[in-house]
Structure formats: C-alpha cells, structure tokens
Tab-separated table of C-alpha atoms in Angstrom:
chain	number	residue	atom	x	y	z
A	10	MET	CA	3.755	9.118	40.438
A	11	PRO	CA	3.754	5.248	41.797
A	12	LEU	CA	2.429	2.922	39.147
A	13	PRO	CA	-0.767	0.771	39.896
A	14	SER	CA	-0.261	-2.139	41.562
A	15	LEU	CA	-0.058	-5.399	39.372
A	16	LEU	CA	-1.489	-7.589	42.143
A	17	GLY	CA	-3.437	-10.319	39.719
A	18	GLU	CA	-3.169	-8.991	37.019
A	19	ALA	CA	-2.513	-11.801	34.426
A	20	VAL	CA	-2.476	-9.297	31.123
A	21	VAL	CA	-0.929	-6.840	30.189
A	22	ALA	CA	-0.165	-5.462	26.537
A	23	VAL	CA	3.035	-4.549	25.123
A	24	HIS	CA	2.950	-1.474	22.227
A	25	ASP	CA	4.374	2.153	20.635
A	26	PRO	CA	3.702	3.853	21.389
A	27	VAL	CA	2.127	3.802	24.917
A	28	LYS	CA	-1.198	5.549	25.297
A	29	ARG	CA	-3.578	5.442	27.692
A	30	HIS	CA	-7.192	4.552	27.207
A	31	GLU	CA	-10.292	4.718	28.028
A	32	ASP	CA	-11.093	0.642	29.216
A	33	HIS	CA	-7.049	0.700	30.587
A	34	ARG	CA	-4.195	1.682	32.526
A	35	VAL	CA	-0.688	2.236	31.283
A	36	VAL	CA	1.606	0.063	34.273
A	37	ASP	CA	4.754	1.386	32.740
A	38	VAL	CA	6.751	2.812	29.728
A	39	LEU	CA	10.074	1.012	29.210
A	40	PRO	CA	12.748	3.560	28.590
A	41	THR	CA	13.421	1.869	25.019
A	42	ARG	CA	12.159	-1.270	22.048
A	43	GLU	CA	14.640	-3.566	22.497
A	44	GLY	CA	13.525	-6.950	24.535
A	45	GLY	CA	16.172	-6.933	26.889
A	46	PRO	CA	14.456	-4.137	28.587
A	47	LEU	CA	10.947	-6.117	28.578
A	48	ALA	CA	12.239	-9.086	29.679
A	49	ALA	CA	13.482	-7.119	32.090
A	50	TRP	CA	10.431	-5.902	33.423
A	51	LEU	CA	8.723	-9.071	32.880
A	52	ILE	CA	11.501	-10.678	35.219
A	53	ARG	CA	10.588	-8.083	37.991
A	54	HIS	CA	7.007	-8.709	37.734
A	55	PRO	CA	6.200	-12.456	37.719
A	56	GLY	CA	2.845	-13.844	37.063
A	57	VAL	CA	2.167	-12.069	33.869
A	58	GLU	CA	0.288	-15.220	31.532
A	59	ILE	CA	-0.603	-12.573	28.376
A	60	ILE	CA	1.090	-10.508	26.424
A	61	CYS	CA	-0.607	-8.764	23.914
A	62	ARG	CA	2.042	-7.061	21.804
A	63	ASP	CA	2.538	-5.218	18.001
A	64	ARG	CA	4.484	-7.610	15.902
A	65	ALA	CA	8.375	-6.250	16.355
A	66	GLY	CA	10.171	-8.739	16.947
A	67	ALA	CA	12.357	-7.372	19.788
A	68	TYR	CA	8.939	-7.054	21.628
A	69	ALA	CA	8.750	-11.110	21.065
A	70	GLU	CA	11.834	-12.153	21.901
A	71	GLY	CA	11.645	-10.114	24.739
A	72	ALA	CA	8.040	-11.392	26.276
A	73	ARG	CA	9.401	-14.988	25.286
A	74	ARG	CA	12.750	-14.865	28.063
A	75	GLY	CA	11.407	-12.807	30.287
A	76	ALA	CA	7.492	-14.896	30.433
A	77	PRO	CA	8.337	-17.896	28.711
A	78	ASP	CA	5.427	-19.524	30.366
A	79	ALA	CA	3.146	-16.798	28.559
A	80	LEU	CA	0.528	-16.720	25.850
A	81	GLN	CA	2.205	-14.456	23.176
A	82	VAL	CA	-1.301	-12.758	21.760
A	83	ALA	CA	-1.693	-9.661	18.813
A	84	ASP	CA	-3.811	-6.938	19.435
A	85	ARG	CA	-7.754	-6.019	16.449
A	86	PHE	CA	-5.623	-3.404	15.179
A	87	HIS	CA	-2.458	-5.328	13.875
A	88	LEU	CA	-5.178	-8.421	13.211
A	89	TRP	CA	-6.731	-5.486	10.967
A	90	GLN	CA	-4.393	-4.064	9.848
A	91	ASP	CA	-2.928	-8.063	8.270
A	92	LEU	CA	-5.873	-8.548	7.440
A	93	GLY	CA	-5.392	-5.432	5.141
A	94	ARG	CA	-2.439	-6.639	4.033
A	95	ALA	CA	-3.320	-9.773	2.699
A	96	VAL	CA	-6.533	-8.331	0.695
A	97	GLU	CA	-4.278	-6.074	-1.211
A	98	THR	CA	-2.201	-9.296	-2.143
A	99	CYS	CA	-5.846	-10.087	-3.318
A	100	VAL	CA	-7.042	-7.321	-5.114
A	101	ALA	CA	-3.653	-6.312	-6.813
A	102	ALA	CA	-3.839	-9.867	-7.897
A	103	HIS	CA	-7.455	-9.518	-9.958
A	104	ARG	CA	-6.654	-6.177	-10.795
A	105	ASP	CA	-7.727	-7.172	-14.449
A	106	CYS	CA	-11.086	-7.355	-12.486
A	107	LEU	CA	-11.445	-3.285	-11.771
A	108	ARG	CA	-11.602	-2.142	-15.858
A	109	ASN	CA	-14.952	-1.665	-16.999
A	110	PRO	CA	-15.574	-3.523	-19.230
A	111	MET	CA	-15.246	-1.923	-23.044
A	112	PRO	CA	-18.595	-0.665	-24.264
A	113	SER	CA	-19.523	-1.496	-28.186
A	114	GLY	CA	-19.003	1.430	-30.243
A	115	THR	CA	-15.894	3.126	-28.063
A	116	LEU	CA	-12.778	3.931	-29.165
A	117	SER	CA	-10.738	1.437	-27.874
A	118	GLN	CA	-7.227	3.029	-25.696
A	119	ASP	CA	-4.873	4.333	-27.820
A	120	PRO	CA	-1.864	1.537	-28.849
A	121	PRO	CA	1.326	2.430	-26.080
A	122	PRO	CA	3.538	4.196	-27.430
A	123	ALA	CA	6.434	1.696	-29.740
A	124	SER	CA	9.479	1.498	-28.296
A	125	ASP	CA	13.097	2.726	-29.353
A	126	ARG	CA	14.197	-0.552	-29.762
A	127	PRO	CA	13.794	-2.078	-33.294
A	128	GLN	CA	10.968	-4.641	-33.504
A	129	ASN	CA	12.473	-6.704	-35.934
A	130	GLY	CA	16.254	-7.552	-33.962
A	131	ALA	CA	18.087	-4.884	-35.905
A	132	GLU	CA	20.343	-3.379	-34.023
A	133	PRO	CA	19.934	1.227	-33.305
A	134	ALA	CA	21.011	3.025	-35.577
A	135	GLY	CA	20.829	6.699	-35.576
A	136	ARG	CA	23.534	8.950	-34.350
A	137	ARG	CA	21.948	8.118	-30.349
A	138	ALA	CA	23.143	4.910	-30.888
A	139	GLU	CA	26.614	6.209	-31.599
A	140	ARG	CA	27.153	7.769	-28.532
A	141	LYS	CA	25.394	5.110	-26.249
A	142	LYS	CA	27.736	2.360	-27.791
A	143	ALA	CA	30.971	5.031	-27.484
A	144	ALA	CA	29.852	5.866	-24.136
A	145	HIS	CA	29.587	1.916	-23.041
A	146	ALA	CA	32.531	1.126	-24.832
A	147	LEU	CA	34.715	3.673	-23.060
A	148	VAL	CA	33.514	3.129	-19.363
A	149	GLN	CA	33.861	-0.567	-19.822
A	150	LYS	CA	37.767	-0.087	-21.291
A	151	MET	CA	38.282	2.477	-18.605
A	152	LEU	CA	36.846	-0.453	-15.412
A	153	ALA	CA	39.062	-3.053	-17.465
A	154	GLN	CA	42.196	-0.682	-16.318
A	155	GLY	CA	41.273	-0.493	-12.871
A	156	HIS	CA	39.220	3.185	-12.940
A	157	SER	CA	36.313	2.427	-10.106
A	158	ARG	CA	33.228	3.918	-10.803
A	159	GLN	CA	32.554	7.369	-8.674
A	160	ALA	CA	36.361	7.806	-10.450
A	161	ILE	CA	35.646	7.106	-13.199
A	162	ALA	CA	32.137	9.688	-13.247
A	163	ARG	CA	34.402	12.290	-12.140
A	164	HIS	CA	36.982	12.135	-14.649
A	165	LEU	CA	34.264	12.091	-17.378
A	166	GLY	CA	32.248	14.946	-15.680
A	167	TRP	CA	28.924	12.229	-16.159
A	168	GLY	CA	26.494	11.689	-12.638
A	169	LEU	CA	27.083	7.821	-10.964
A	170	ASN	CA	23.842	6.789	-12.220
A	171	THR	CA	24.410	7.186	-15.903
A	172	VAL	CA	28.202	5.595	-15.643
A	173	LEU	CA	26.245	2.249	-13.320
A	174	ARG	CA	24.216	1.933	-16.419
A	175	TYR	CA	27.837	1.978	-18.545
A	176	ALA	CA	29.235	0.053	-15.995
A	177	ASN	CA	26.738	-3.238	-15.898
A	178	ALA	CA	25.424	-3.374	-18.969
A	179	THR	CA	26.212	-6.232	-20.590
A	180	ARG	CA	25.726	-5.079	-24.488
A	181	TRP	CA	25.675	-1.223	-25.764
A	182	GLN	CA	22.359	-1.952	-26.634
A	183	ASP	CA	21.456	-2.871	-23.221
A	184	THR	CA	21.132	0.733	-22.404
A	185	ILE	CA	18.914	2.324	-25.399
A	186	ARG	CA	15.900	2.938	-22.855
A	187	ASP	CA	12.178	3.753	-23.663
A	188	ASN	CA	11.949	7.395	-23.191
A	189	ARG	CA	8.828	7.240	-24.246
A	190	ALA	CA	7.505	5.079	-22.137
A	191	ARG	CA	4.407	6.370	-19.899
A	192	PRO	CA	6.538	7.161	-16.116
A	193	ARG	CA	4.392	5.878	-13.161
A	194	PRO	CA	1.969	8.752	-11.877
A	195	ARG	CA	3.514	8.982	-8.073
A	196	PRO	CA	0.520	8.324	-5.368
A	197	SER	CA	-1.475	12.011	-4.616
A	198	ARG	CA	-4.095	12.508	-1.515
A	199	LEU	CA	-6.882	13.121	-4.552
A	200	ASP	CA	-6.158	9.334	-5.354
A	201	PRO	CA	-9.493	8.171	-3.427
A	202	TYR	CA	-11.807	11.463	-4.927
A	203	LYS	CA	-10.843	11.026	-8.625
A	204	PRO	CA	-14.197	8.319	-9.183
A	205	TYR	CA	-16.135	11.279	-8.149
A	206	LEU	CA	-14.452	13.935	-9.991
A	207	GLU	CA	-15.030	11.345	-13.405
A	208	ARG	CA	-18.202	11.084	-12.091
A	209	ARG	CA	-19.583	14.433	-12.063
A	210	PHE	CA	-17.188	15.614	-15.322
A	211	ILE	CA	-19.693	12.994	-17.096
A	212	GLU	CA	-22.644	14.473	-15.515
A	213	GLY	CA	-22.001	17.881	-17.053
A	214	CYS	CA	-19.881	19.720	-13.768
A	215	THR	CA	-17.003	20.988	-15.170
A	216	SER	CA	-15.826	24.091	-12.163
A	217	VAL	CA	-12.515	23.796	-10.656
A	218	THR	CA	-14.038	25.989	-7.436
A	219	ARG	CA	-17.384	24.047	-7.601
A	220	LEU	CA	-15.887	20.816	-7.382
A	221	HIS	CA	-12.799	22.458	-5.290
A	222	GLY	CA	-15.496	23.203	-2.121
A	223	GLU	CA	-17.830	20.108	-2.572
A	224	LEU	CA	-14.754	18.103	-1.713
A	225	ARG	CA	-13.032	20.530	0.963
A	226	ALA	CA	-17.197	20.658	2.280
A	227	ASP	CA	-16.802	16.176	2.095
A	228	ASN	CA	-13.539	17.046	4.673
A	229	ALA	CA	-11.572	16.049	1.058
A	230	PRO	CA	-7.579	16.735	2.346
A	231	VAL	CA	-6.963	18.088	-0.806
A	232	THR	CA	-6.075	21.731	-3.316
A	233	TYR	CA	-7.650	23.470	-5.476
A	234	GLN	CA	-4.440	22.866	-8.035
A	235	MET	CA	-4.748	18.582	-7.243
A	236	VAL	CA	-8.461	19.554	-8.863
A	237	ARG	CA	-7.623	22.059	-11.687
A	238	ALA	CA	-4.131	19.376	-12.918
A	239	HIS	CA	-6.964	16.145	-12.380
A	240	ILE	CA	-9.768	18.122	-14.289
A	241	ALA	CA	-6.901	19.174	-17.467
A	242	THR	CA	-6.313	15.475	-18.227
A	243	LEU	CA	-9.945	14.694	-17.902
A	244	ARG	CA	-10.588	17.814	-20.643
A	245	THR	CA	-8.235	16.282	-22.738
A	246	ALA	CA	-9.100	12.671	-22.543
A	247	PRO	CA	-10.985	11.157	-25.941
A	248	ALA	CA	-15.150	11.824	-26.540
A	249	GLY	CA	-16.011	9.456	-24.699
A	250	ALA	CA	-13.944	7.474	-23.263
A	251	PRO	CA	-15.010	5.352	-19.823
A	252	PRO	CA	-14.098	6.756	-16.103
A	253	ARG	CA	-10.615	5.660	-15.504
A	254	PRO	CA	-10.530	2.287	-13.364
A	255	PRO	CA	-10.163	2.602	-9.311
A	256	THR	CA	-6.901	2.089	-7.284
A	257	VAL	CA	-5.919	-1.374	-5.977
A	258	ARG	CA	-5.508	0.420	-3.467
A	259	GLN	CA	-8.550	2.107	-3.229
A	260	VAL	CA	-10.577	-0.784	-3.937
A	261	THR	CA	-8.602	-3.030	-0.538
A	262	GLY	CA	-9.718	0.745	1.527
A	263	TRP	CA	-13.203	0.018	0.249
A	264	LEU	CA	-13.398	-3.303	0.928
A	265	THR	CA	-11.469	-2.914	4.469
A	266	ARG	CA	-13.650	-0.090	5.918
A	267	HIS	CA	-17.027	-0.271	7.491
A	268	PRO	CA	-19.915	-0.075	5.153
A	269	THR	CA	-21.623	3.046	7.359
A	270	ALA	CA	-18.201	4.958	5.940
A	271	LEU	CA	-17.946	4.191	2.682
A	272	SER	CA	-19.873	6.957	0.211
A	273	GLU	CA	-22.708	6.401	-1.743
A	274	ASP	CA	-20.173	6.400	-5.279
A	275	ASP	CA	-17.867	4.128	-3.265
A	276	ARG	CA	-20.607	1.822	-2.258
A	277	ALA	CA	-21.770	1.434	-6.138
A	278	SER	CA	-18.173	1.488	-7.602
A	279	LEU	CA	-17.040	-1.489	-4.938
A	280	LYS	CA	-20.870	-3.023	-6.297
A	281	GLU	CA	-19.566	-2.814	-9.413
A	282	VAL	CA	-16.215	-4.614	-9.375
A	283	LEU	CA	-17.681	-7.590	-7.729
A	284	ALA	CA	-19.888	-8.114	-9.640
A	285	ARG	CA	-17.370	-8.224	-12.157
A	286	CYS	CA	-15.366	-10.633	-10.268
A	287	PRO	CA	-16.074	-13.348	-8.410
A	288	GLU	CA	-12.838	-13.506	-6.093
A	289	LEU	CA	-13.337	-10.352	-5.168
A	290	ASP	CA	-16.717	-11.248	-3.701
A	291	THR	CA	-15.979	-14.408	-2.281
A	292	ALA	CA	-12.756	-12.451	-0.235
A	293	ALA	CA	-15.654	-9.434	0.534
A	294	GLY	CA	-17.071	-12.098	2.216
A	295	HIS	CA	-14.382	-12.706	4.035
A	296	VAL	CA	-13.565	-9.481	5.397
A	297	ARG	CA	-17.643	-8.775	7.141
A	298	ASP	CA	-16.657	-11.749	8.085
A	299	PHE	CA	-13.818	-11.348	10.253
A	300	GLY	CA	-14.972	-7.850	10.730
A	301	GLU	CA	-17.448	-9.385	12.893
A	302	ILE	CA	-14.910	-11.696	14.896
A	303	LEU	CA	-13.496	-8.617	15.622
A	304	THR	CA	-15.995	-6.405	16.609
A	305	GLY	CA	-18.112	-9.381	18.786
A	306	ARG	CA	-14.985	-10.662	20.317
A	307	LEU	CA	-15.887	-14.606	18.592
A	308	GLY	CA	-12.248	-15.934	18.740
A	309	SER	CA	-14.096	-19.015	19.715
A	310	THR	CA	-15.517	-18.815	15.766
A	311	LEU	CA	-12.094	-18.600	14.450
A	312	PRO	CA	-10.862	-21.934	13.327
A	313	SER	CA	-13.888	-22.383	11.152
A	314	TRP	CA	-12.831	-18.834	9.381
A	315	ILE	CA	-9.428	-19.626	8.835
A	316	ASP	CA	-10.698	-23.313	7.558
A	317	ALA	CA	-12.872	-20.706	5.490
A	318	VAL	CA	-10.526	-18.360	3.828
A	319	SER	CA	-7.582	-21.392	3.645
A	320	PRO	CA	-8.961	-22.542	-0.590
A	321	PHE	CA	-8.849	-18.819	-0.626
A	322	GLN	CA	-5.607	-18.111	-0.282
A	323	PRO	CA	-2.871	-18.005	-3.284
A	324	GLY	CA	-1.265	-21.579	-2.944
A	325	GLY	CA	-3.928	-22.873	-0.658
A	326	GLY	CA	-1.879	-21.498	2.798
A	327	ALA	CA	-4.449	-19.612	5.281
A	328	VAL	CA	-3.962	-16.448	6.641
A	329	VAL	CA	-3.382	-17.047	10.548
A	330	LEU	CA	-5.308	-14.521	13.037
A	331	VAL	CA	-3.940	-15.422	16.436
A	332	GLY	CA	-5.593	-13.424	19.294
A	333	VAL	CA	-9.160	-12.056	18.759
A	334	GLY	CA	-10.374	-10.111	21.126
A	335	CYS	CA	-7.149	-9.537	23.843
A	336	THR	CA	-7.928	-6.039	24.120
A	337	GLU	CA	-9.938	-3.235	24.376
A	338	ARG	CA	-7.757	-1.192	21.057
A	339	ARG	CA	-10.201	-0.608	18.128
A	340	SER	CA	-10.053	-2.351	14.440
A	341	SER	CA	-10.572	-0.122	11.434
A	342	TRP	CA	-13.766	-1.788	11.602
C-alpha cells in the first residue's frame, strides 16, 4: 500500500502505538521506538515544521537530530495526563482534608496498636528478643568470616530476605518489627465504589446480592466476592462510625473527569471535600480552566493560566504545559 504523499505536510505526530484516527492519517510505521529510525525518517522527509509527540525521550532525541528546526509539542492527551499527575500530588499533600470531621458524641477511632518496642527506651525482653539477638549475632559473625549473604542463607536454611534483615541491621534491636501494625490495603477495582456501598449500607441496604446487582447495572467491573468482603467489614464496624474518607486516587479522578461523567454521589462527595479544603477548591478551578483550554483550543490563554497556577504550586514552581490543541486526540476532559 503506497504511503500518502507528504507534500505540503508541515505537522506530523509521533505516537506509540500508532492508531488511525478519524481526522488524520497514519503516514508511516516506525520499526522501533528508538530515536534513530525517527531521525532517519525526518531526514528523508524534509519540511516538517511541527512534531507532536509523546513524552518518550527517544522521540525527542530523534526529532532533534532529524528536524532540528522543527517545533516539538505535546498532544492534548499527554498534557491532560501530566496535569492528572500534578493534581494527584496536590490531593496527596492535602489528604487530611479528605477525612470527615468527627461529629460530637461520635466515638473516636481506636488508637493504633502498641508497638512491640518498649516505649521507655528499655531493651526488648523475652524469648522472641533472645532469638532475635542470637540470630543477629550469628549472621554478623558469619559475615565477618567472609561468607556471602547467599551462602549464609543456604547454610542456615533461611530465606535470603531474613538474612538480609539481620545483615543490614546495625543493632539486633532494629530487627524487631511491629507485626501487629495493619498492612496498607492493596488497590482494588472496588475502591471507586466503596463510598456508594457505604452510603447504601447506612441507608439500610445490607443485601450483598442487591448491592452487587446495582453496581453491575452501572457496568462496574466488580465481583460478588469483592462486594461481600467489603460489606462484611462494614458489618463489623462500630455503630455510629463515620463513612470511610475517599482515597487520593478517587478525589483525583473526580477532579480530572468531566463533571457530567460523575455520579450524583461522586459530585456530593467532591463538594464536601472542596468545602473542607480551600486549596483543593482552588485546584479544582484551575483544572476546569485547563479543560476549557484543551477542548476549546484556546492556546493563546495558556500563559495566563500558567501565571495563575504558579503561586499555587508547591515551592512556587509552575506546571509548564506547551502545545495545547496540536492534535485531534481527545483528552479525558
């Protein structure tokens, strides 16, 4: 199949993977994602004035070598993606605002479990402490004799991670960990829907079958077992306990999705968060303004937007975004 003529083409886009879009054509497919083939292609096709690319460093280098006078810009998808990362950092910095204030008369959360370490500075005691002390001394002695960590693990029949813990500890007391500390929960496909389940549970709907059916009717990618496990944790929660606060990822999604794409519950939750945190409320305004710049191709207003964002950024640094509206590729907004 012959390639379309590049005569008069002043703008090219370099993406991975290459896809055919409605309003522009695929003119070629590079053999690799390295800079060399792109540079060679640009040299064979002179006259390119603007190169729209993703954030790959190899593409940047290839564009510099093959078309040094061309202007390199980012497409709207990657601009919005970068903004999303900045928003997530901002939300994480204000994660305290995500928690609902404790109503008067509500029991406070249980204090964290006490650590195995003595709080008064005394050395740990007991059989466990003695075993830790002996194991640490043994590993340190074998290291001093010139044995490798792998050899020590094989000789003692221990796991390598166990040997590394004793080998890297300066004092044997440092090997005592708080085994009762709660592990950080892993991300789950159910996370975005937990606020909804908790609200429905408070409203009196405790049927796992019904709740799972409601989520599936909304095309939620969750299983019955996921819903059942979460409802089980709600059933064991103390009476009158407030709903769990939204996660950083959830709030980031609420801020970076189009308002019409949010459910009623999501909009209500976001409104509560923004009411508690003026900084996130300001960030939400910046996100809306940037979304309008992208969808309206208002690149001329970008410098004003950067000036408005600059004082808001931690440390005074602005988010520098260049090349708004260079392609037809849609953003998340």
